[in-house]
XYZ file of C-alpha atoms in Angstrom:
704
model
C 36.429 -11.693 3.631
C 33.865 -10.537 1.050
C 33.961 -6.726 1.022
C 30.165 -6.450 1.375
C 30.193 -8.470 4.590
C 33.240 -6.532 5.772
C 31.351 -3.234 5.448
C 28.333 -4.682 7.274
C 30.642 -5.809 10.097
C 32.338 -2.394 10.192
C 29.030 -0.585 10.740
C 28.207 -2.989 13.555
C 31.635 -2.591 15.194
C 31.308 1.195 15.157
C 28.007 0.892 17.045
C 29.563 -1.512 19.566
C 32.631 0.634 20.118
C 30.439 3.660 20.808
C 28.479 1.811 23.489
C 30.778 2.745 26.333
C 30.713 6.467 25.618
C 27.432 7.132 27.373
C 26.201 5.509 30.574
C 22.590 4.359 30.622
C 20.357 6.773 32.463
C 18.414 4.746 35.028
C 16.190 7.617 36.147
C 13.968 8.834 33.310
C 11.331 11.524 33.599
C 8.107 10.171 32.069
C 6.816 13.375 30.497
C 10.181 14.341 29.054
C 10.754 10.787 27.940
C 7.812 10.867 25.569
C 7.893 14.561 24.793
C 10.113 14.591 21.713
C 9.569 11.178 20.165
C 7.877 10.473 16.843
C 4.106 10.704 16.696
C 1.659 8.712 14.584
C -1.899 9.491 13.479
C -3.106 6.399 11.625
C -3.344 4.132 14.703
C -6.481 5.812 16.074
C -7.157 8.711 13.701
C -5.649 11.261 16.099
C -1.995 12.171 16.650
C -0.400 10.383 19.610
C 3.029 9.159 20.761
C 4.020 6.091 18.785
C 5.016 4.203 21.967
C 1.437 4.506 23.273
C -0.348 3.932 19.957
C -2.572 0.818 19.980
C -0.773 -0.676 16.965
C 2.629 -1.830 15.763
C 3.672 1.262 13.860
C 6.685 2.981 12.311
C 7.230 6.614 11.363
C 9.896 7.899 8.981
C 10.320 11.676 9.012
C 11.428 14.018 6.233
C 14.725 14.544 8.053
C 15.411 10.797 8.120
C 14.426 10.481 4.470
C 16.858 13.210 3.437
C 19.663 11.640 5.469
C 19.374 8.307 3.649
C 19.457 9.973 0.203
C 16.295 8.186 -0.951
C 14.772 9.179 -4.296
C 11.438 7.368 -3.978
C 9.120 6.077 -1.234
C 9.999 2.475 -2.135
C 13.553 2.981 -0.869
C 12.164 4.312 2.407
C 9.566 1.584 2.904
C 12.225 -1.118 2.523
C 13.666 0.082 5.858
C 10.459 -0.738 7.802
C 10.541 -3.967 9.866
C 8.408 -6.746 8.392
C 7.902 -4.912 5.086
C 9.628 -5.936 1.861
C 9.320 -4.106 -1.460
C 9.247 -6.728 -4.204
C 8.504 -6.365 -7.939
C 5.963 -7.792 -10.373
C 6.857 -8.569 -14.002
C 5.780 -4.991 -14.760
C 8.301 -3.886 -12.103
C 5.444 -2.322 -10.175
C 6.033 -2.078 -6.419
C 4.735 -4.962 -4.291
C 4.588 -3.998 -0.592
C 4.729 -7.347 1.212
C 3.900 -7.382 4.932
C 4.703 -10.474 6.998
C 4.536 -12.924 4.089
C 1.121 -11.775 2.820
C 1.666 -11.704 -0.918
C -0.655 -11.931 -3.935
C -0.811 -10.684 -7.516
C -1.149 -6.887 -7.789
C -0.698 -6.461 -4.015
C -4.284 -5.421 -3.119
C -3.880 -6.455 0.535
C -2.101 -3.183 1.419
C -3.966 0.097 1.876
C -2.096 3.174 0.667
C -3.285 6.558 1.962
C -2.289 10.121 1.187
C -3.176 12.306 4.154
C -5.515 9.572 5.363
C -7.409 9.208 2.051
C -7.245 5.863 0.162
C -5.677 5.575 -3.296
C -7.230 2.176 -4.022
C -8.225 1.592 -7.656
C -11.219 -0.579 -8.494
C -9.652 -2.484 -11.400
C -7.040 -4.556 -9.553
C -7.617 -3.257 -6.012
C -4.115 -1.790 -5.975
C -2.704 1.744 -6.165
C -2.709 1.711 -9.994
C -0.968 -0.643 -12.387
C 1.069 2.370 -13.518
C 2.062 3.324 -9.985
C 5.856 3.934 -10.299
C 6.049 5.059 -6.664
C 6.242 8.667 -5.506
C 9.069 11.195 -5.125
C 9.825 12.487 -1.651
C 10.253 16.252 -1.519
C 6.542 16.779 -0.759
C 6.522 14.130 2.002
C 6.473 15.304 5.625
C 6.475 11.796 7.083
C 5.528 8.235 6.216
C 3.443 6.302 8.742
C 3.187 2.521 8.551
C 0.993 0.093 10.499
C 1.839 -3.593 10.277
C -1.282 -5.662 10.698
C -5.023 -5.120 10.149
C -6.647 -1.688 10.205
C -10.153 -2.256 8.819
C -11.812 -1.279 12.123
C -10.793 2.287 11.305
C -10.051 2.394 7.571
C -12.330 -0.271 6.095
C -11.539 -2.268 2.985
C -7.982 -3.296 2.103
C -6.420 -2.189 5.433
C -5.512 -5.838 5.570
C -1.834 -6.761 5.835
C -0.791 -3.188 6.564
C -1.527 0.500 6.088
C 0.851 3.091 4.598
C -0.012 6.769 5.077
C 1.941 9.433 3.185
C 1.587 12.769 4.977
C 2.451 15.711 2.729
C 4.022 19.003 3.746
C 1.646 21.900 4.297
C 2.284 25.635 4.433
C 3.049 25.377 8.168
C 6.030 23.110 7.378
C 7.497 24.745 4.275
C 9.434 27.635 5.749
C 10.993 29.087 2.597
C 11.107 28.852 -1.161
C 13.650 26.279 -2.281
C 14.798 24.243 -5.267
C 16.950 21.231 -5.945
C 18.160 18.942 -8.701
C 19.507 15.406 -8.969
C 21.390 13.833 -11.862
C 22.661 10.283 -12.187
C 23.486 7.415 -14.483
C 20.890 5.724 -16.702
C 19.648 9.168 -17.739
C 18.243 9.940 -14.284
C 17.267 13.587 -13.767
C 15.051 15.146 -11.084
C 14.098 18.758 -10.378
C 11.957 19.994 -7.486
C 10.622 23.374 -6.400
C 8.839 24.402 -3.209
C 7.086 27.688 -2.522
C 5.047 29.113 0.333
C 3.299 32.308 1.263
C 0.596 33.833 3.419
C -1.932 36.612 3.362
C -3.567 37.256 6.705
C -5.239 34.036 7.848
C -4.571 32.380 4.503
C -1.400 30.289 4.126
C -0.530 28.376 0.983
C 2.215 26.195 -0.414
C 3.243 24.324 -3.556
C 5.644 21.491 -4.281
C 6.447 20.585 -7.889
C 8.622 17.584 -8.735
C 9.766 16.544 -12.211
C 11.684 13.329 -12.824
C 12.779 11.037 -15.607
C 15.020 8.032 -16.083
C 15.935 5.485 -18.735
C 15.704 2.859 -16.014
C 18.475 0.318 -15.823
C 20.802 -1.793 -17.959
C 19.874 -5.057 -16.216
C 19.175 -7.944 -18.603
C 16.441 -10.565 -18.949
C 18.134 -13.631 -20.459
C 15.001 -15.601 -21.455
C 11.341 -14.554 -21.756
C 7.988 -16.083 -22.750
C 8.644 -15.529 -26.438
C 11.821 -17.615 -26.125
C 9.609 -20.605 -25.290
C 7.135 -19.819 -28.081
C 10.029 -19.544 -30.529
C 11.095 -23.053 -29.520
C 7.563 -24.437 -29.933
C 6.727 -22.688 -33.222
C 10.127 -22.570 -34.941
C 10.236 -18.771 -35.013
C 13.164 -16.645 -33.807
C 11.779 -13.240 -32.783
C 12.309 -12.963 -29.019
C 13.975 -9.758 -27.806
C 15.709 -11.723 -25.047
C 18.375 -11.406 -23.928
C 17.478 -7.750 -23.575
C 17.197 -4.889 -21.136
C 14.364 -4.457 -18.686
C 12.016 -1.726 -19.937
C 12.033 0.705 -16.979
C 11.867 4.193 -18.454
C 9.827 6.833 -16.586
C 8.710 10.442 -16.915
C 6.947 11.747 -13.812
C 5.291 15.030 -12.895
C 4.059 15.439 -9.305
C 2.284 18.572 -8.098
C 1.054 19.246 -4.556
C -0.856 22.442 -3.755
C -2.242 23.244 -0.320
C -4.123 26.129 1.246
C -4.916 26.609 4.934
C -7.513 29.135 6.075
C -8.510 29.157 9.744
C -10.194 25.780 10.283
C -10.261 24.755 6.632
C -7.637 22.960 4.569
C -7.742 22.397 0.806
C -5.318 20.091 -1.000
C -4.904 19.501 -4.725
C -2.615 16.930 -6.280
C -1.606 15.813 -9.723
C 0.492 12.788 -10.678
C 1.179 12.551 -14.397
C 3.041 9.514 -15.661
C 4.369 9.235 -19.229
C 6.760 6.973 -21.114
C 6.425 4.287 -18.431
C 8.114 1.065 -19.514
C 6.409 -2.267 -18.900
C 9.385 -3.890 -17.153
C 9.712 -7.509 -18.226
C 6.396 -7.268 -20.089
C 2.711 -7.691 -19.329
C 2.974 -11.130 -20.955
C 6.538 -11.622 -19.624
C 7.819 -10.784 -23.109
C 10.359 -8.014 -23.699
C 9.559 -5.053 -25.920
C 11.344 -1.749 -25.308
C 8.718 0.145 -27.359
C 5.867 -0.620 -24.961
C 4.875 2.425 -22.919
C 2.172 3.126 -20.356
C 0.725 6.462 -19.237
C -1.450 7.554 -16.337
C -3.039 10.727 -15.071
C -4.162 10.967 -11.448
C -5.762 14.107 -10.034
C -7.136 14.522 -6.541
C -8.741 17.212 -4.434
C -9.699 17.014 -0.780
C -11.253 19.448 1.659
C -11.092 19.189 5.448
C -12.934 21.277 8.028
C -11.907 20.806 11.670
C -13.643 22.229 14.723
C -11.496 21.511 17.768
C -14.040 22.988 20.209
C -17.481 22.186 18.881
C -18.361 22.125 22.574
C -16.321 21.846 25.753
C -15.589 18.148 25.261
C -16.322 17.617 21.578
C -14.290 18.068 18.415
C -15.537 17.566 14.892
C -14.045 16.887 11.456
C -15.624 16.793 8.008
C -13.704 15.615 4.974
C -14.591 15.236 1.301
C -12.349 14.084 -1.526
C -12.366 13.250 -5.226
C -9.860 11.168 -7.195
C -9.768 10.792 -10.968
C -7.342 8.154 -12.241
C -6.476 6.397 -15.485
C -4.403 3.522 -16.846
C -3.519 4.177 -20.482
C -1.145 2.986 -23.198
C 0.981 5.089 -25.507
C 0.801 3.929 -29.123
C 0.291 0.227 -29.720
C 1.057 -2.132 -26.858
C 2.790 -5.209 -28.305
C 2.196 -8.264 -26.146
C 4.273 -10.544 -28.406
C 6.740 -9.221 -31.023
C 6.425 -9.040 -34.802
C 6.696 -12.485 -36.346
C 5.370 -14.265 -33.259
C 2.583 -16.823 -33.399
C 1.490 -15.544 -30.005
C 0.457 -17.908 -27.181
C -2.126 -19.622 -29.400
C -1.312 -23.353 -29.583
C -3.417 -26.517 -29.916
C -3.312 -29.505 -27.574
C -0.315 -30.904 -29.491
C 1.753 -27.733 -29.113
C 1.247 -26.580 -32.697
C 0.430 -22.917 -33.522
C -3.257 -22.305 -34.199
C -2.569 -19.434 -36.595
C 0.306 -18.124 -38.634
C 2.670 -15.384 -37.488
C 1.424 -11.912 -36.603
C 3.356 -9.510 -38.892
C 2.866 -6.551 -36.513
C 2.972 -8.612 -33.351
C 0.105 -9.514 -31.025
C -1.335 -6.138 -29.991
C -3.690 -5.284 -27.150
C -4.463 -1.715 -26.092
C -6.652 -1.823 -22.950
C -7.366 1.435 -21.090
C -9.331 2.129 -17.910
C -10.654 5.387 -16.450
C -11.939 5.593 -12.868
C -13.297 8.188 -10.462
C -13.737 8.008 -6.700
C -15.811 10.238 -4.404
C -15.564 10.076 -0.607
C -17.130 11.987 2.288
C -16.788 11.391 6.022
C -17.742 12.835 9.419
C -15.943 12.225 12.702
C -16.802 13.240 16.278
C -14.412 12.982 19.227
C -15.981 13.231 22.673
C -14.081 13.357 25.994
C -16.952 14.166 28.383
C -17.017 10.745 30.005
C -14.586 10.144 32.821
C -11.661 7.949 31.716
C -13.068 7.593 28.171
C -12.255 9.169 24.802
C -15.008 8.247 22.392
C -14.717 8.543 18.610
C -17.519 7.863 16.187
C -17.699 8.397 12.474
C -19.563 7.605 9.299
C -18.912 7.972 5.631
C -19.868 7.350 2.047
C -17.854 6.124 -0.929
C -18.769 5.956 -4.597
C -16.312 4.477 -7.078
C -16.846 3.989 -10.765
C -15.023 2.604 -13.769
C -16.785 4.920 -16.167
C -14.801 4.169 -19.315
C -13.143 1.020 -20.642
C -11.554 1.013 -24.099
C -9.772 -1.777 -25.976
C -8.221 -2.271 -29.380
C -6.652 -5.584 -30.378
C -5.676 -7.761 -33.335
C -6.605 -11.145 -31.846
C -9.733 -12.871 -30.538
C -13.167 -12.307 -32.086
C -14.421 -9.371 -34.117
C -17.735 -8.309 -32.527
C -18.924 -6.732 -35.783
C -18.394 -9.796 -38.020
C -18.507 -12.625 -35.500
C -15.327 -13.977 -37.076
C -11.914 -14.725 -35.574
C -9.410 -11.886 -35.971
C -6.564 -13.455 -37.968
C -2.861 -12.509 -38.172
C -2.447 -9.533 -40.497
C -5.965 -8.189 -39.850
C -6.124 -4.540 -38.706
C -6.777 -3.577 -35.099
C -10.401 -3.923 -34.030
C -11.894 -1.476 -31.517
C -14.047 -3.616 -29.203
C -14.856 -0.744 -26.812
C -18.544 -0.514 -25.903
C -19.176 -4.038 -27.215
C -19.889 -7.278 -25.329
C -16.356 -8.431 -26.210
C -14.461 -5.774 -24.239
C -12.174 -7.231 -21.539
C -13.949 -5.634 -18.537
C -17.442 -4.344 -17.879
C -17.946 -0.756 -16.788
C -19.545 -0.640 -13.359
C -19.689 1.154 -10.022
C -19.446 0.393 -6.312
C -20.999 2.172 -3.328
C -20.115 1.822 0.324
C -21.750 3.233 3.462
C -19.930 2.770 6.735
C -20.166 3.527 10.446
C -17.512 3.065 13.117
C -17.071 3.644 16.825
C -13.950 3.592 18.960
C -13.474 3.958 22.699
C -10.153 4.651 24.399
C -10.745 3.682 28.034
C -8.227 4.529 30.755
C -8.766 1.494 32.959
C -6.100 2.576 35.424
C -3.131 4.906 35.473
C -1.049 2.281 33.682
C -3.693 0.507 31.569
C -5.473 1.801 28.475
C -7.956 -0.204 26.403
C -8.806 0.764 22.827
C -11.818 -1.021 21.374
C -13.201 -0.299 17.924
C -15.863 -1.653 15.580
C -16.644 -0.737 11.979
C -19.606 -1.761 9.837
C -19.404 -1.526 6.036
C -22.211 -2.118 3.560
C -21.282 -2.523 -0.108
C -23.580 -2.353 -3.095
C -22.035 -5.346 -4.852
C -21.035 -7.951 -2.238
C -22.951 -7.216 0.973
C -21.832 -6.134 4.432
C -18.929 -6.850 6.763
C -18.156 -5.978 10.398
C -14.613 -5.742 11.732
C -13.535 -5.278 15.373
C -10.215 -4.537 16.986
C -9.047 -4.515 20.606
C -5.772 -3.132 21.935
C -4.659 -3.179 25.550
C -1.697 -0.882 26.246
C 0.079 -1.374 29.562
C 2.599 1.181 30.818
C 4.579 -1.534 32.539
C 7.116 0.994 33.820
C 8.444 4.394 32.850
C 10.752 2.607 30.439
C 8.590 -0.233 29.143
C 5.240 -0.277 27.344
C 3.514 -3.572 26.579
C 0.730 -3.956 23.996
C -1.745 -6.781 23.440
C -3.500 -6.473 20.071
C -6.300 -8.261 18.242
C -7.780 -7.212 14.922
C -9.843 -8.359 11.972
C -9.839 -6.974 8.446
C -11.264 -7.579 4.983
C -10.239 -7.021 1.393
C -12.878 -6.154 -1.181
C -12.770 -8.202 -4.419
C -11.372 -6.170 -7.296
C -13.330 -5.582 -10.493
C -10.766 -7.709 -12.375
C -11.765 -10.586 -10.067
C -15.514 -10.000 -10.354
C -16.063 -8.465 -13.803
C -13.304 -9.809 -16.097
C -14.841 -11.184 -19.308
C -13.621 -12.273 -22.756
C -10.279 -13.328 -21.400
C -9.125 -16.717 -22.751
C -7.387 -17.490 -19.463
C -9.419 -16.010 -16.565
C -13.011 -15.126 -15.751
C -14.436 -12.941 -13.006
C -17.043 -14.041 -10.495
C -19.720 -11.672 -9.191
C -20.438 -14.009 -6.259
C -17.061 -13.569 -4.572
C -16.866 -12.792 -0.867
C -14.215 -10.483 0.589
C -10.998 -11.999 1.878
C -10.703 -11.949 5.676
C -7.896 -11.993 8.223
C -7.596 -12.360 12.003
C -4.440 -11.168 13.716
C -2.996 -11.504 17.240
C 0.039 -9.507 18.405
C 2.037 -8.721 21.507
C 4.518 -5.848 21.400
C 7.117 -4.350 23.733
C 8.487 -0.797 23.542
C 11.493 -0.439 25.842
C 13.344 2.875 26.318
C 16.030 2.551 28.995
C 17.208 6.118 28.379
C 16.841 9.041 26.018
C 19.348 7.569 23.586
C 18.041 4.019 23.119
C 14.747 2.512 21.936
C 14.147 -1.229 21.602
C 10.949 -2.542 20.005
C 9.956 -6.198 19.786
C 6.686 -7.704 18.633
C 5.324 -11.184 17.969
C 2.378 -11.903 15.651
C 0.097 -14.638 14.342
C -2.501 -14.325 11.575
C -5.059 -16.486 9.775
C -5.925 -15.322 6.232
C -9.046 -16.968 4.809
C -11.278 -16.865 1.708
C -8.226 -15.984 -0.421
C -9.362 -15.218 -3.960
C -7.658 -17.493 -6.491
C -8.333 -18.384 -10.122
C -9.350 -22.061 -10.135
C -9.181 -24.188 -13.342
C -12.490 -25.026 -15.026
C -13.289 -28.026 -17.244
C -12.998 -25.912 -20.414
C -9.444 -24.780 -19.618
C -10.270 -21.305 -18.303
C -9.818 -20.277 -14.676
C -12.556 -18.608 -12.634
C -12.054 -16.504 -9.502
C -13.095 -18.352 -6.327
C -12.704 -17.924 -2.551
C -10.470 -20.976 -2.282
C -7.311 -20.341 -0.273
C -6.115 -20.060 3.313
C -2.748 -18.969 4.726
C -1.472 -18.750 8.276
C 1.662 -17.047 9.489
C 3.608 -16.196 12.605
C 6.816 -14.364 13.371
C 8.592 -11.569 15.169
C 10.100 -8.166 14.441
C 12.884 -6.538 16.450
C 13.990 -2.927 16.044
C 16.640 -0.789 17.728
C 17.274 2.949 17.428
C 20.332 4.192 19.292
C 21.856 7.656 19.524
C 25.264 6.231 20.311
C 26.906 9.668 20.525
C 25.872 13.220 19.732
C 27.118 12.595 16.179
C 26.253 8.953 15.526
C 22.860 7.229 15.312
C 22.488 3.501 14.708
C 19.200 2.001 13.460
C 18.604 -1.670 12.808
C 15.817 -4.211 12.539
C 15.402 -7.954 12.104
C 12.203 -9.599 10.846
C 11.445 -13.326 10.886
C 8.210 -14.848 9.578
C 6.949 -18.310 8.714
C 3.846 -18.520 6.545
C 2.035 -21.628 5.344
C -0.294 -22.157 2.396
C -2.840 -24.261 4.287
C -4.609 -25.378 1.101
C -1.501 -27.146 -0.216
C 0.235 -27.581 3.168
C 3.444 -25.980 1.877
C 5.465 -22.917 2.811
C 4.064 -19.702 1.324
C 6.071 -18.470 -1.641
C 8.074 -15.415 -2.741
C 8.108 -13.453 0.534
C 11.366 -13.293 2.534
C 11.260 -15.331 5.728
C 14.118 -13.249 7.148
C 15.159 -9.623 6.645
C 17.938 -7.675 8.327
C 18.475 -3.933 8.012
C 21.282 -1.790 9.450
C 21.860 1.947 9.086
C 24.385 4.401 10.492
C 23.983 8.195 10.379
C 27.039 10.325 11.143
C 27.177 14.095 11.695
C 30.787 15.044 10.940
C 32.711 18.308 11.436
C 32.346 21.153 8.942
C 28.727 20.282 8.070
C 29.363 16.822 6.577
C 26.681 14.119 6.902
C 27.208 10.460 6.035
C 24.592 7.712 5.821
C 25.434 4.046 5.240
C 22.810 1.321 5.129
C 22.590 -2.375 4.322
C 19.501 -4.445 3.514
C 19.747 -8.230 3.627
C 16.833 -10.229 2.115
C 16.813 -13.964 2.861
C 14.954 -17.258 2.466
C 12.312 -16.807 -0.227
C 10.463 -19.981 -1.230
C 9.405 -21.065 -4.706
C 5.754 -21.711 -5.472
C 4.476 -25.258 -5.190
C 5.466 -27.180 -8.323
C 8.266 -24.772 -9.252
C 11.371 -26.949 -9.587
C 13.871 -24.110 -9.963
C 16.636 -23.721 -7.355
C 15.846 -21.549 -4.360
C 15.880 -17.797 -4.904
C 19.264 -16.346 -3.999
C 19.557 -14.107 -0.935
C 21.022 -10.667 -1.470
C 22.585 -7.772 0.436
C 22.330 -4.267 -0.981
C 24.514 -1.454 0.411
C 23.733 2.249 -0.065
C 25.989 5.178 0.810
C 24.937 8.833 0.938
C 27.179 11.834 1.676
C 25.949 15.435 2.051
C 27.859 18.661 2.615
C 26.318 22.016 3.558
C 28.403 24.652 1.757
C 26.399 27.581 3.115
C 23.243 28.016 5.185
C 21.092 27.677 2.087
C 23.214 25.613 -0.303
C 23.948 21.891 -0.036
C 25.430 19.213 -2.275
C 25.178 15.445 -1.980
C 26.269 12.168 -3.535
C 24.354 8.887 -3.200
C 25.456 5.463 -4.397
C 22.714 2.822 -4.361
C 23.704 -0.849 -4.554
C 27.298 0.269 -4.092
C 28.807 -3.185 -4.720
C 26.612 -3.869 -7.778
C 24.941 -6.885 -6.159
C 23.039 -9.173 -8.555
C 19.804 -8.815 -6.573
C 16.680 -10.458 -7.994
C 13.002 -10.751 -7.122
C 11.108 -13.967 -7.935
C 9.366 -14.360 -11.280
C 6.106 -16.252 -11.688
C 5.891 -20.014 -12.141
C 4.026 -19.895 -15.450
C 2.761 -22.997 -17.289
C 4.210 -25.198 -18.673
C 7.410 -23.671 -17.249
C 8.557 -20.305 -15.866
C 8.664 -17.825 -18.738
C 11.480 -15.853 -17.028
C 13.473 -18.626 -15.339
C 16.295 -16.430 -13.988
C 13.947 -14.144 -12.018
C 13.621 -10.358 -12.175
C 16.908 -8.422 -11.822
C 16.894 -5.266 -9.715
C 18.920 -2.171 -10.513
C 22.685 -2.427 -10.320
C 24.957 0.300 -9.021
C 23.316 3.738 -9.349
C 25.167 7.006 -8.713
C 23.237 10.216 -8.058
C 24.543 13.724 -7.494
C 22.300 16.277 -5.764
C 22.270 20.051 -5.430
């Protein structure tokens, strides 16, 4: 038997053999039953038990994160049912919910403490995202399905909320370090203090890595070499995944006021398999993201009314370090005539493009919660958003020179086209005013109806209204049943509306937002204190999908042209088999169809299986073993390559407390060095990276 499958079977057998050690408790006290479970805040905006939340939600706590030995949020999110973390050619994280997948992943809303991180350029978290370290994270909350009725734009396929630790959670000053192969080094520090009513805390995390030694066998330049007779491709070569990260979280709490400051500095960020799917280990990105948010909460504005005001500011950039080489020295670039002959000679310094974008985002919101009506909890809120791309710069050695009107030829120096009509993106801004209302109505002792409606008005594409309805039925003390309906929208990104001077794609200012309708039924069954079983079934209809449609002149213009439907189920079990052993597992199955082409939707796994065991052993030993099995990913229509291989990745983490305040640990990710790959694009006239995008092999990390 293959040793990977043997280990997966062993974890399952341990859980089965432990089943007889505890009898199921048939008499469960309702209040105690829900008293110590996980709580979630993003379902309604207020903290409530996850079993009663009007959404399909998951919560991963700091304790669970530490047990699994995760280094980054991506490793944690991969454990959530119905959520798969894929990779783009840049090796940026793609959070795919229920088969909803598109370039740059703008259909997922990422929040930090309830505040969006969405960038205007591509509608994502930032092209230079690189995830987030975990020491500052208190818990991660995830909603699968639409959330626009509460959170507005981009709460589409799912919502991820990263809740950071405040001074009330950081109990002492602490420090830690991790070292591993591929030059991986992390250091973190936490500090806290108080002075009267003022409490404050800080978390500083520093990390760097050389990435991985995984190889790309063939890239885009390999094809251009064949067509032009050159021989300059860097393939086969390593994936460019270096990183240097600095994360700072500062927080102060004074009476009813909370102030948070954050900084995420990214340097020496490799471009993965290349922006143009061409390898170059010298290409480096950089990014600086700074945020500040202020929250004032009045729990007793009156007898039945509470009040919250929040304001935030985010400044973010996407930059390049040095010259960014799209195609290597000696390449003719992608410039060919209709007969496949190069239009120009070779570029002695390579084809260079240095685009940079600088954005700022201002938000303010008010929320009132009123409980003066019998059997009703009413929430209403309003807010304002102003986002701006205030600076776009670009240097390049191809295209047209705006100062001479002539074509930039190979060997010409770089031309700065910033602040000219030939820059790749126009600087612009977007405003949004919104109003929402939500009523939680206790219809009966066992029935609770949550109904919400949000209206958004945008300065650049008009208005949209999104409802949601959730009926939660306490079927018995042990079973909760939920019936859910929701709608959501995704705002067009500036790359889709304002892209200009690109030989391949053009933006369209007349785009409408993408829309989705979703229907779900969910069951939360807890037969005793030790066992939780969750099952949900879903169906969605995703319309007005923004795609780049070919024009007569060979370019492609953004249009609302696509539709996708999907259905499936997610099953999850959490079992405290003994006082020392906890088993967690989930299975997700989805079937999505591209209705425009009447074919199965591509790239997303149709099946996922996850299994984890956590053991508390004598003498302060802790062991975590987990397996993630990704299955049945379809190729895009017209892609004749064989199906994408399934993979199983096993991780093992062992920790030992040597004293009350000193602990060591060892984590092995991808323990059996599985050749796991994520799908590459089906480029024309053929896939530029035919053997897909390899993920990291075996990684060993030691922690103090």
